[in-house]
mmCIF file of C-alpha atoms and ligand atoms in Angstrom:
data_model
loop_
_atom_site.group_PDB
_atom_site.id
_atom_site.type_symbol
_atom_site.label_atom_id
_atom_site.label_comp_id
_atom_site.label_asym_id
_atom_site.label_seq_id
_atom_site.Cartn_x
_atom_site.Cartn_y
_atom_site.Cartn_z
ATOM 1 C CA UNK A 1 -0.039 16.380 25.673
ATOM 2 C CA UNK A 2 1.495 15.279 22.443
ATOM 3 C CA UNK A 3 4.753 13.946 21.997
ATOM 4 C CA UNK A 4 7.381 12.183 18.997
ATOM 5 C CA UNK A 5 6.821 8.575 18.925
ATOM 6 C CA UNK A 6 8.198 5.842 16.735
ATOM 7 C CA UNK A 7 5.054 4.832 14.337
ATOM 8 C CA UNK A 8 6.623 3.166 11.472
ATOM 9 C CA UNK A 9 9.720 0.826 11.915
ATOM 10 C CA UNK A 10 12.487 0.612 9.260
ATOM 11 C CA UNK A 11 11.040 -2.325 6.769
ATOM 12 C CA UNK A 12 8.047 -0.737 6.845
ATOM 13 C CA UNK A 13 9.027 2.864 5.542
ATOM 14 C CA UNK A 14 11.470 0.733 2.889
ATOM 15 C CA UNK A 15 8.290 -1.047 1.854
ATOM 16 C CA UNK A 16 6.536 1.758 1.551
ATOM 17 C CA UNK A 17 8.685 3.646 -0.748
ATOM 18 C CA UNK A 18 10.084 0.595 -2.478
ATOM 19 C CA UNK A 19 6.361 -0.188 -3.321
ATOM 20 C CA UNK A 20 5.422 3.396 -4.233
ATOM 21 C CA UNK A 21 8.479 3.521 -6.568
ATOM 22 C CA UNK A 22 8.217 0.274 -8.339
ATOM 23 C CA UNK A 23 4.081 1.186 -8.743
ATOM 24 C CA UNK A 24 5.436 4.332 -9.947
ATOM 25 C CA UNK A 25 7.141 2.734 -12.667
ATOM 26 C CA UNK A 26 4.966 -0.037 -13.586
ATOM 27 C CA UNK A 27 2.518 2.461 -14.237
ATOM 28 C CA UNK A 28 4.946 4.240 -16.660
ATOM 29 C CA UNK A 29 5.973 1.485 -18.468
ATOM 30 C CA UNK A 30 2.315 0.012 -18.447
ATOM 31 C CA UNK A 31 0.499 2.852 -19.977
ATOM 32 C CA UNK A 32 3.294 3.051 -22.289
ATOM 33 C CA UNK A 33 2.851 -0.835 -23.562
ATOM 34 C CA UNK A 34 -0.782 0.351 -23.023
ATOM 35 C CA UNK A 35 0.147 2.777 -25.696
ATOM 36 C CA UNK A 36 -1.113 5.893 -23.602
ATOM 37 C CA UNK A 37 1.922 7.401 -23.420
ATOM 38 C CA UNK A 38 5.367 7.098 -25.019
ATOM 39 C CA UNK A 39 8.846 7.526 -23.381
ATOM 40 C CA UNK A 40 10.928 4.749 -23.240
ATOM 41 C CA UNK A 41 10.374 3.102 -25.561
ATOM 42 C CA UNK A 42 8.094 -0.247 -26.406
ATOM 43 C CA UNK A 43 10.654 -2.791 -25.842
ATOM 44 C CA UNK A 44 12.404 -0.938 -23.218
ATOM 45 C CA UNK A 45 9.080 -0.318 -21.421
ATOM 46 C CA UNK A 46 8.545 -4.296 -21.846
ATOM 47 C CA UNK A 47 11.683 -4.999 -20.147
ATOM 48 C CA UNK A 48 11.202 -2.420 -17.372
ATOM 49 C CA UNK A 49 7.549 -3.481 -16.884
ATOM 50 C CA UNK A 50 9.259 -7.333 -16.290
ATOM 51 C CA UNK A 51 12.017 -6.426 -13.890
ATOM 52 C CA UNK A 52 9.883 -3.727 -12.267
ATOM 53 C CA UNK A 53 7.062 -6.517 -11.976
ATOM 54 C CA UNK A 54 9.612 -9.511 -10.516
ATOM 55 C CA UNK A 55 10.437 -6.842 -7.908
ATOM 56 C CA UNK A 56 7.280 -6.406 -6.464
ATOM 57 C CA UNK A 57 5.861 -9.501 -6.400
ATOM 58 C CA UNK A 58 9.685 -10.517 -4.151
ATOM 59 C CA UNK A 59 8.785 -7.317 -2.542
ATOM 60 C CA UNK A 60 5.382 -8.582 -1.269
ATOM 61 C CA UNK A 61 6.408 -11.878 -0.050
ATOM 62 C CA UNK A 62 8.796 -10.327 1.976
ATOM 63 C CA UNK A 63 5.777 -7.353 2.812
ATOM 64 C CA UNK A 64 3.700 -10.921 3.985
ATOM 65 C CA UNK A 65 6.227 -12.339 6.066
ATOM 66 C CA UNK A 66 6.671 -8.885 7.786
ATOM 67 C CA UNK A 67 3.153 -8.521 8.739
ATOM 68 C CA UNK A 68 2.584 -11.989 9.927
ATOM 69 C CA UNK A 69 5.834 -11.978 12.106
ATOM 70 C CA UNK A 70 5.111 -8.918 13.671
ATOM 71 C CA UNK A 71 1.613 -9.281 14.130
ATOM 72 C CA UNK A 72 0.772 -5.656 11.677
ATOM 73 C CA UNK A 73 -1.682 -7.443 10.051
ATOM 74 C CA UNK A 74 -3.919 -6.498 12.922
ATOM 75 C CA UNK A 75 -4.030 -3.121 11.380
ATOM 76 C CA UNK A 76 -6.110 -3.819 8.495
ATOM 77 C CA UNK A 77 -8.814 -5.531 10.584
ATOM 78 C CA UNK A 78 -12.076 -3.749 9.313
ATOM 79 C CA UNK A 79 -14.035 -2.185 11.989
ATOM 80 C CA UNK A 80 -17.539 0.016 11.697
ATOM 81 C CA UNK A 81 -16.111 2.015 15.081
ATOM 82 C CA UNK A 82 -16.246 5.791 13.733
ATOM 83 C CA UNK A 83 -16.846 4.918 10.367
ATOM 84 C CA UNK A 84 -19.565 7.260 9.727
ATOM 85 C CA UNK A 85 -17.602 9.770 11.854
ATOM 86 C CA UNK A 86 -14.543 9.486 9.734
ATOM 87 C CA UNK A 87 -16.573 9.656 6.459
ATOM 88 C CA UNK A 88 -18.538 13.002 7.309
ATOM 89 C CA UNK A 89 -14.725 14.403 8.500
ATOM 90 C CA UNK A 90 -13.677 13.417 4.878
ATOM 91 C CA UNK A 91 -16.918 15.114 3.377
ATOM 92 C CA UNK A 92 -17.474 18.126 5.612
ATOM 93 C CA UNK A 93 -15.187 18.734 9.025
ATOM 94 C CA UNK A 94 -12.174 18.581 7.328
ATOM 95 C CA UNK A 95 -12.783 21.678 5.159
ATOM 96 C CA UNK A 96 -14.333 23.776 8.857
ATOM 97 C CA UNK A 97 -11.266 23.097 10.428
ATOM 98 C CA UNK A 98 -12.855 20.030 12.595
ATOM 99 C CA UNK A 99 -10.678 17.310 14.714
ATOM 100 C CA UNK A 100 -9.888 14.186 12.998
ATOM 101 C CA UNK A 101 -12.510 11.733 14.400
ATOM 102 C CA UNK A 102 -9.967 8.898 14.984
ATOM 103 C CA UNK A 103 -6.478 9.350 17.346
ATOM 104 C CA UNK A 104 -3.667 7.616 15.673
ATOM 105 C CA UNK A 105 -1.955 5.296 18.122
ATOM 106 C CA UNK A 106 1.068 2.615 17.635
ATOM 107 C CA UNK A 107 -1.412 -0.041 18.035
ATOM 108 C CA UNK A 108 -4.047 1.824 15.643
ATOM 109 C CA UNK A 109 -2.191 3.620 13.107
ATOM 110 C CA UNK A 110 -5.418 3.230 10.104
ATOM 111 C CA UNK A 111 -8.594 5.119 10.592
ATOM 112 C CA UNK A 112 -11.639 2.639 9.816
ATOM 113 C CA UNK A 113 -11.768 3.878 5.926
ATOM 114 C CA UNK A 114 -8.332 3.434 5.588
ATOM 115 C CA UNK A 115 -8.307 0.087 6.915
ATOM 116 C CA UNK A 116 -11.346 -0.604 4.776
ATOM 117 C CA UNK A 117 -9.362 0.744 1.620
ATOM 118 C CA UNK A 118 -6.129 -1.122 2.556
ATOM 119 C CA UNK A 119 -7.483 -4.153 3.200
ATOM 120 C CA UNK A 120 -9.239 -4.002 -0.435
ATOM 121 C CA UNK A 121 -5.910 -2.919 -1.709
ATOM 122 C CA UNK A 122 -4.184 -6.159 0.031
ATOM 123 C CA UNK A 123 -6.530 -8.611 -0.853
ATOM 124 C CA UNK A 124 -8.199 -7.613 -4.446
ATOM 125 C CA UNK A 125 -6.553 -5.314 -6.190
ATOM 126 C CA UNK A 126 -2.905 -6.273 -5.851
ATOM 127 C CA UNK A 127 -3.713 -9.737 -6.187
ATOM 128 C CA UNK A 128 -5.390 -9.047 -9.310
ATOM 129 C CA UNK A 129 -3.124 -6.981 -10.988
ATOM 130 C CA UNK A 130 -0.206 -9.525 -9.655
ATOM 131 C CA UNK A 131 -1.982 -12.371 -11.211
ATOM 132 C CA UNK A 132 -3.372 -11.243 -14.655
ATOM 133 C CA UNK A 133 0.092 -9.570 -14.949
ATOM 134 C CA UNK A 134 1.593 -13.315 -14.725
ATOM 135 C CA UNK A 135 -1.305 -14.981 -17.014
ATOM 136 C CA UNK A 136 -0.154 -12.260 -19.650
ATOM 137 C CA UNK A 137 3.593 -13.152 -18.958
ATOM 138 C CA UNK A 138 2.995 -16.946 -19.128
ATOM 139 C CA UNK A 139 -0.230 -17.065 -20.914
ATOM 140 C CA UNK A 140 1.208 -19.589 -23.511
ATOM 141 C CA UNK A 141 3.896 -21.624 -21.542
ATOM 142 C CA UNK A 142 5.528 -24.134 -21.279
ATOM 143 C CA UNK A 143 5.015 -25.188 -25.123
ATOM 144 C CA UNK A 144 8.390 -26.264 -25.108
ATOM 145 C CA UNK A 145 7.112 -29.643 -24.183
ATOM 146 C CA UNK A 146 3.875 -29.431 -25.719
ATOM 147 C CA UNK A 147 1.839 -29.171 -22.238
ATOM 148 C CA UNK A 148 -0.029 -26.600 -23.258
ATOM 149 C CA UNK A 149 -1.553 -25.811 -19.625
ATOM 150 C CA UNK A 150 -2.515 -22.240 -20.080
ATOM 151 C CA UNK A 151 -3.128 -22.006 -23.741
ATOM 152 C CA UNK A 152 -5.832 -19.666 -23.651
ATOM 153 C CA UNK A 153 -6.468 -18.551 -27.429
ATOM 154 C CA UNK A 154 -6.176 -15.129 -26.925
ATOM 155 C CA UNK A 155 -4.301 -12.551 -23.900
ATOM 156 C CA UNK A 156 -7.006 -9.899 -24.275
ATOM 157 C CA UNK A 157 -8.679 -11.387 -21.312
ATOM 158 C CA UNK A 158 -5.965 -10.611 -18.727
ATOM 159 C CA UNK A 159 -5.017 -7.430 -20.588
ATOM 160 C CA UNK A 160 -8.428 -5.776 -20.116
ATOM 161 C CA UNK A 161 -8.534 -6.909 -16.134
ATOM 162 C CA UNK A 162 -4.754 -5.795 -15.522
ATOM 163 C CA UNK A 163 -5.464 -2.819 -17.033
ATOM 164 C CA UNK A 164 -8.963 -2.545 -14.571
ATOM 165 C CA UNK A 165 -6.319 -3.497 -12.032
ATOM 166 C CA UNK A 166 -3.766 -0.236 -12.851
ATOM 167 C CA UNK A 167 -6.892 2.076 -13.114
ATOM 168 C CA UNK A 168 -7.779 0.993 -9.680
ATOM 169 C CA UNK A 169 -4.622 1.443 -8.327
ATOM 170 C CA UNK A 170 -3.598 4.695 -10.036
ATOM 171 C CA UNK A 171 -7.605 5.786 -8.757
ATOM 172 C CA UNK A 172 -6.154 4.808 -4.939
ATOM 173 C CA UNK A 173 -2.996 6.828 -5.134
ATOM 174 C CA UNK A 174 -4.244 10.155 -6.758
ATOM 175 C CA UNK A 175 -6.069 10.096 -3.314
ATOM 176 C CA UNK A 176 -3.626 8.798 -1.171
ATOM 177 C CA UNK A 177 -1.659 11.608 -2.232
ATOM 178 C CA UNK A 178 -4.080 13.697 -1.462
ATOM 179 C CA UNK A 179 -5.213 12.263 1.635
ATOM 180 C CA UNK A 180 -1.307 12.460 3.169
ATOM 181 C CA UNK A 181 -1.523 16.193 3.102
ATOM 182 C CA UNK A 182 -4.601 15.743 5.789
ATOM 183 C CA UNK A 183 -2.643 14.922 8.908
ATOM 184 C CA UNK A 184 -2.018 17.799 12.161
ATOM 185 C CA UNK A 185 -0.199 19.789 9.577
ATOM 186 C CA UNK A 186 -0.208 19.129 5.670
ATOM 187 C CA UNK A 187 3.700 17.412 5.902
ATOM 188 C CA UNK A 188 3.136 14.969 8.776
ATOM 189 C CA UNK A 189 2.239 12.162 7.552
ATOM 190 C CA UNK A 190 4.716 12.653 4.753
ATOM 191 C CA UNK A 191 7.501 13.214 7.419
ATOM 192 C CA UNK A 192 6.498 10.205 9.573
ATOM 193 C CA UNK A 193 6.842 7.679 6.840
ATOM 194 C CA UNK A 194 10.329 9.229 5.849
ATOM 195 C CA UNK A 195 11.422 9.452 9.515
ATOM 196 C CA UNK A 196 9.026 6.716 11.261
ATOM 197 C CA UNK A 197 8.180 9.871 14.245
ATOM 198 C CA UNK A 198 5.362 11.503 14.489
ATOM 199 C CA UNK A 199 3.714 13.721 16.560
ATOM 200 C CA UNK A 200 0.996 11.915 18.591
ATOM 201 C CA UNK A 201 -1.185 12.248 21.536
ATOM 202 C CA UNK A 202 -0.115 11.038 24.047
ATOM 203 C CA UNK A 203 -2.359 8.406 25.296
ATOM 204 C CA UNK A 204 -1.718 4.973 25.828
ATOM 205 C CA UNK A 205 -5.676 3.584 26.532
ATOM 206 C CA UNK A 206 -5.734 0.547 24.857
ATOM 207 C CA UNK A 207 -4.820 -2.929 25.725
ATOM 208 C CA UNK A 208 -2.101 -4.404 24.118
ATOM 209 C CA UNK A 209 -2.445 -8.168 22.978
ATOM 210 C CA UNK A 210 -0.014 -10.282 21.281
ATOM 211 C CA UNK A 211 2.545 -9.390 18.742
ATOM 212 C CA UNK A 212 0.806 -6.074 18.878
ATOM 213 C CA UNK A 213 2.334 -5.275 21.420
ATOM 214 C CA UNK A 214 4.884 -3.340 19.554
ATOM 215 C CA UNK A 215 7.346 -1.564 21.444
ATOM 216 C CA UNK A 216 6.522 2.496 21.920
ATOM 217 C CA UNK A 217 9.638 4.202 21.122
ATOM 218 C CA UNK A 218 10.272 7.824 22.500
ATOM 219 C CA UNK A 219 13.010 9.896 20.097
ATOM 220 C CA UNK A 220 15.116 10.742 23.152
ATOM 221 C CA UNK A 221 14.419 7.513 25.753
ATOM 222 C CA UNK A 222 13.665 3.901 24.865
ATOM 223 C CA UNK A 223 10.510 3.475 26.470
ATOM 224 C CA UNK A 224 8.117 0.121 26.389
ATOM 225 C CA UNK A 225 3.877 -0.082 26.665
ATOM 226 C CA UNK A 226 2.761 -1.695 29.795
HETATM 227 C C1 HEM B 301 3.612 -8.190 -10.326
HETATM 228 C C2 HEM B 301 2.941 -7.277 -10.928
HETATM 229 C C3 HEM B 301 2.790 -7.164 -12.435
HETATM 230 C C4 HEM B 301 3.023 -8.074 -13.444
HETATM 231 C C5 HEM B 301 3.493 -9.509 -13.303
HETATM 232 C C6 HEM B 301 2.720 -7.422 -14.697
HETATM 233 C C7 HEM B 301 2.850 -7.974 -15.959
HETATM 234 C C8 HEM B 301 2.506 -7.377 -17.141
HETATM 235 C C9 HEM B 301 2.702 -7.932 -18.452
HETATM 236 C C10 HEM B 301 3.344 -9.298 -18.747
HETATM 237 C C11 HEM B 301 2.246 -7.054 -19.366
HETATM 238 C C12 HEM B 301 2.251 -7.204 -20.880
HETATM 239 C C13 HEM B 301 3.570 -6.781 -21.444
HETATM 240 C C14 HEM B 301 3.656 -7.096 -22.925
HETATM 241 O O1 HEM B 301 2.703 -6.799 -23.654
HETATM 242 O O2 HEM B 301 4.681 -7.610 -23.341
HETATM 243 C C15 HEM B 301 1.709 -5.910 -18.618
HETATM 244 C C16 HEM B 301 1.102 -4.821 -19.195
HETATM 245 C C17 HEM B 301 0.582 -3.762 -18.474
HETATM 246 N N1 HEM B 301 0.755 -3.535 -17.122
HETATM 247 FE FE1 HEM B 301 1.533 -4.817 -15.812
HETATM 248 N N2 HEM B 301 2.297 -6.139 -14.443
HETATM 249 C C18 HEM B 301 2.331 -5.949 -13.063
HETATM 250 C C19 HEM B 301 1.992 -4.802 -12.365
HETATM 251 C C20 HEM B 301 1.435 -3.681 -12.941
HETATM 252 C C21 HEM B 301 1.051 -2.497 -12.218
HETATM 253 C C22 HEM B 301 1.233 -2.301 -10.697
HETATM 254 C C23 HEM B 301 0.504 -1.634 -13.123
HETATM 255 C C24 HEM B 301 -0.046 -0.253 -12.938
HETATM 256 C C25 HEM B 301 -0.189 0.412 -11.845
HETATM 257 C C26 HEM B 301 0.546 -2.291 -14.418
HETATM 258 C C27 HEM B 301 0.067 -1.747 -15.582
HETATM 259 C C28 HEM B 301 0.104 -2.365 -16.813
HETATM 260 C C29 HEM B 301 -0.542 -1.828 -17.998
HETATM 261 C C30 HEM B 301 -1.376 -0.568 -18.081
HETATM 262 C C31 HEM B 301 -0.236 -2.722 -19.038
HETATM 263 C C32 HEM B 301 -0.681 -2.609 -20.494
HETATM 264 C C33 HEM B 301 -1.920 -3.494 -20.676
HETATM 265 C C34 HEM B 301 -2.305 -3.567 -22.131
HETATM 266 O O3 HEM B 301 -2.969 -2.656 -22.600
HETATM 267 O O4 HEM B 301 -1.924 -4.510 -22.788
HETATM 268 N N3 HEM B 301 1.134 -3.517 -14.258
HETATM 269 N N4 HEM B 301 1.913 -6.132 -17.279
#
């Protein structure tokens, strides 16, 4: 039996579409410093691309002490469990109408490529776009005071990896997006993260440790995991 329960709490869903709007428009503004594409404007993109860039880098320290408090980190522990399973869905089942090799629970809400993928997201590609975006903020400072720490001769370095960084990350949502419309119905996945319900079987078969222990909300009754 399958019934609404409460996957994703309220930071999380704000994180989620904070961070997919501010990626949104440091992409934008990138590409159009980048020179790919032109709309508003260099020095306006410049601008954007700075405020746009403070804002998720506050953004993730607040993402960090989310996932430590409530012990969410968990979810991005990689595991080989169904691995190949969930790869030949991706490849083959999923176009002959086959079941989705791994059951979404509160306490397991990633499949094991997704937590593979997230993780990677986490703890390369963010932090490399993050960082080469700062070395080509503060590439030449403080020369105010003549301690010329990080006076690298030239900012084509960090340019080329940020811009590795965006490809990487623009690469990860054009199949994200794609991969959302994969769920029990093509909407929901979508719905869930706008809502935080979701239809799921209801099975509650694993142990609960720790800060993982996240209470298992029912839309009509409060209801907690024993
Ligand atoms: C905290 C995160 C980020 C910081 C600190 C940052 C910082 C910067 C800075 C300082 C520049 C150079 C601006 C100038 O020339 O005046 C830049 C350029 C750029 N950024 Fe970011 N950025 C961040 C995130 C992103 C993200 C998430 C993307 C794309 C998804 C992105 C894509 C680009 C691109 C494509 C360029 C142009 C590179 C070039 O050809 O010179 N940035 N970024």
């Amino acid at each position: 039996m399958s019934k609404q329960i409460y996957i994703y709490r309220s930071f999380e869903r704000f994180w989620h579409w904070m961070q997919a709007i501010l990626i949104f428009l440091l992409a934008a503004t990138g590409f159009e410093i980048h020179g790919t594409i032109t709309f508003f404007g260099y020095k306006n993109a410049v601008t954007y691309h700075n405020i746009a860039a403070y804002s998720f880098i506050v953004l993730i320290v607040f993402a960090i002490f989310w996932h430590f408090t409530t012990g969410e980190w968990r979810q991005y522990m990689p595991s080989r469990k169904n691995l190949r399973a969930q790869m030949d869905f991706y490849l083959l089942g999923i176009f002959r109408n086959a079941p989705h090799p791994t059951k979404k629970t509160v306490l397991s809400k990633l499949n094991p490529l997704q937590k593979i993928v997230y993780l990677g997201l986490k703890i390369l590609v963010i932090p490399i776009i993050v960082i080469s975006g700062l070395m080509y903020m503060f590439y030449r400072y403080p020369q105010g005071s003549s301690i010329e720490v990080l006076n690298i001769h030239s900012v084509e370095p960090f340019a080329i990896v940020h811009t590795i960084g965006a490809f990487l990350l623009i690469a990860f949502i054009v199949a994200h997006l794609y991969l959302i419309t994969t769920g029990s119905t093509p909407t929901s996945n979508l719905k869930a993260m706008i809502t935080g319900y979701e239809e799921l079987e209801d099975e509650h078969d694993e142990k609960v440790t720790g800060a993982a222990a996240l209470p298992l909300r029912k839309k009509t009754e409060p209801e907690t995991l024993s």
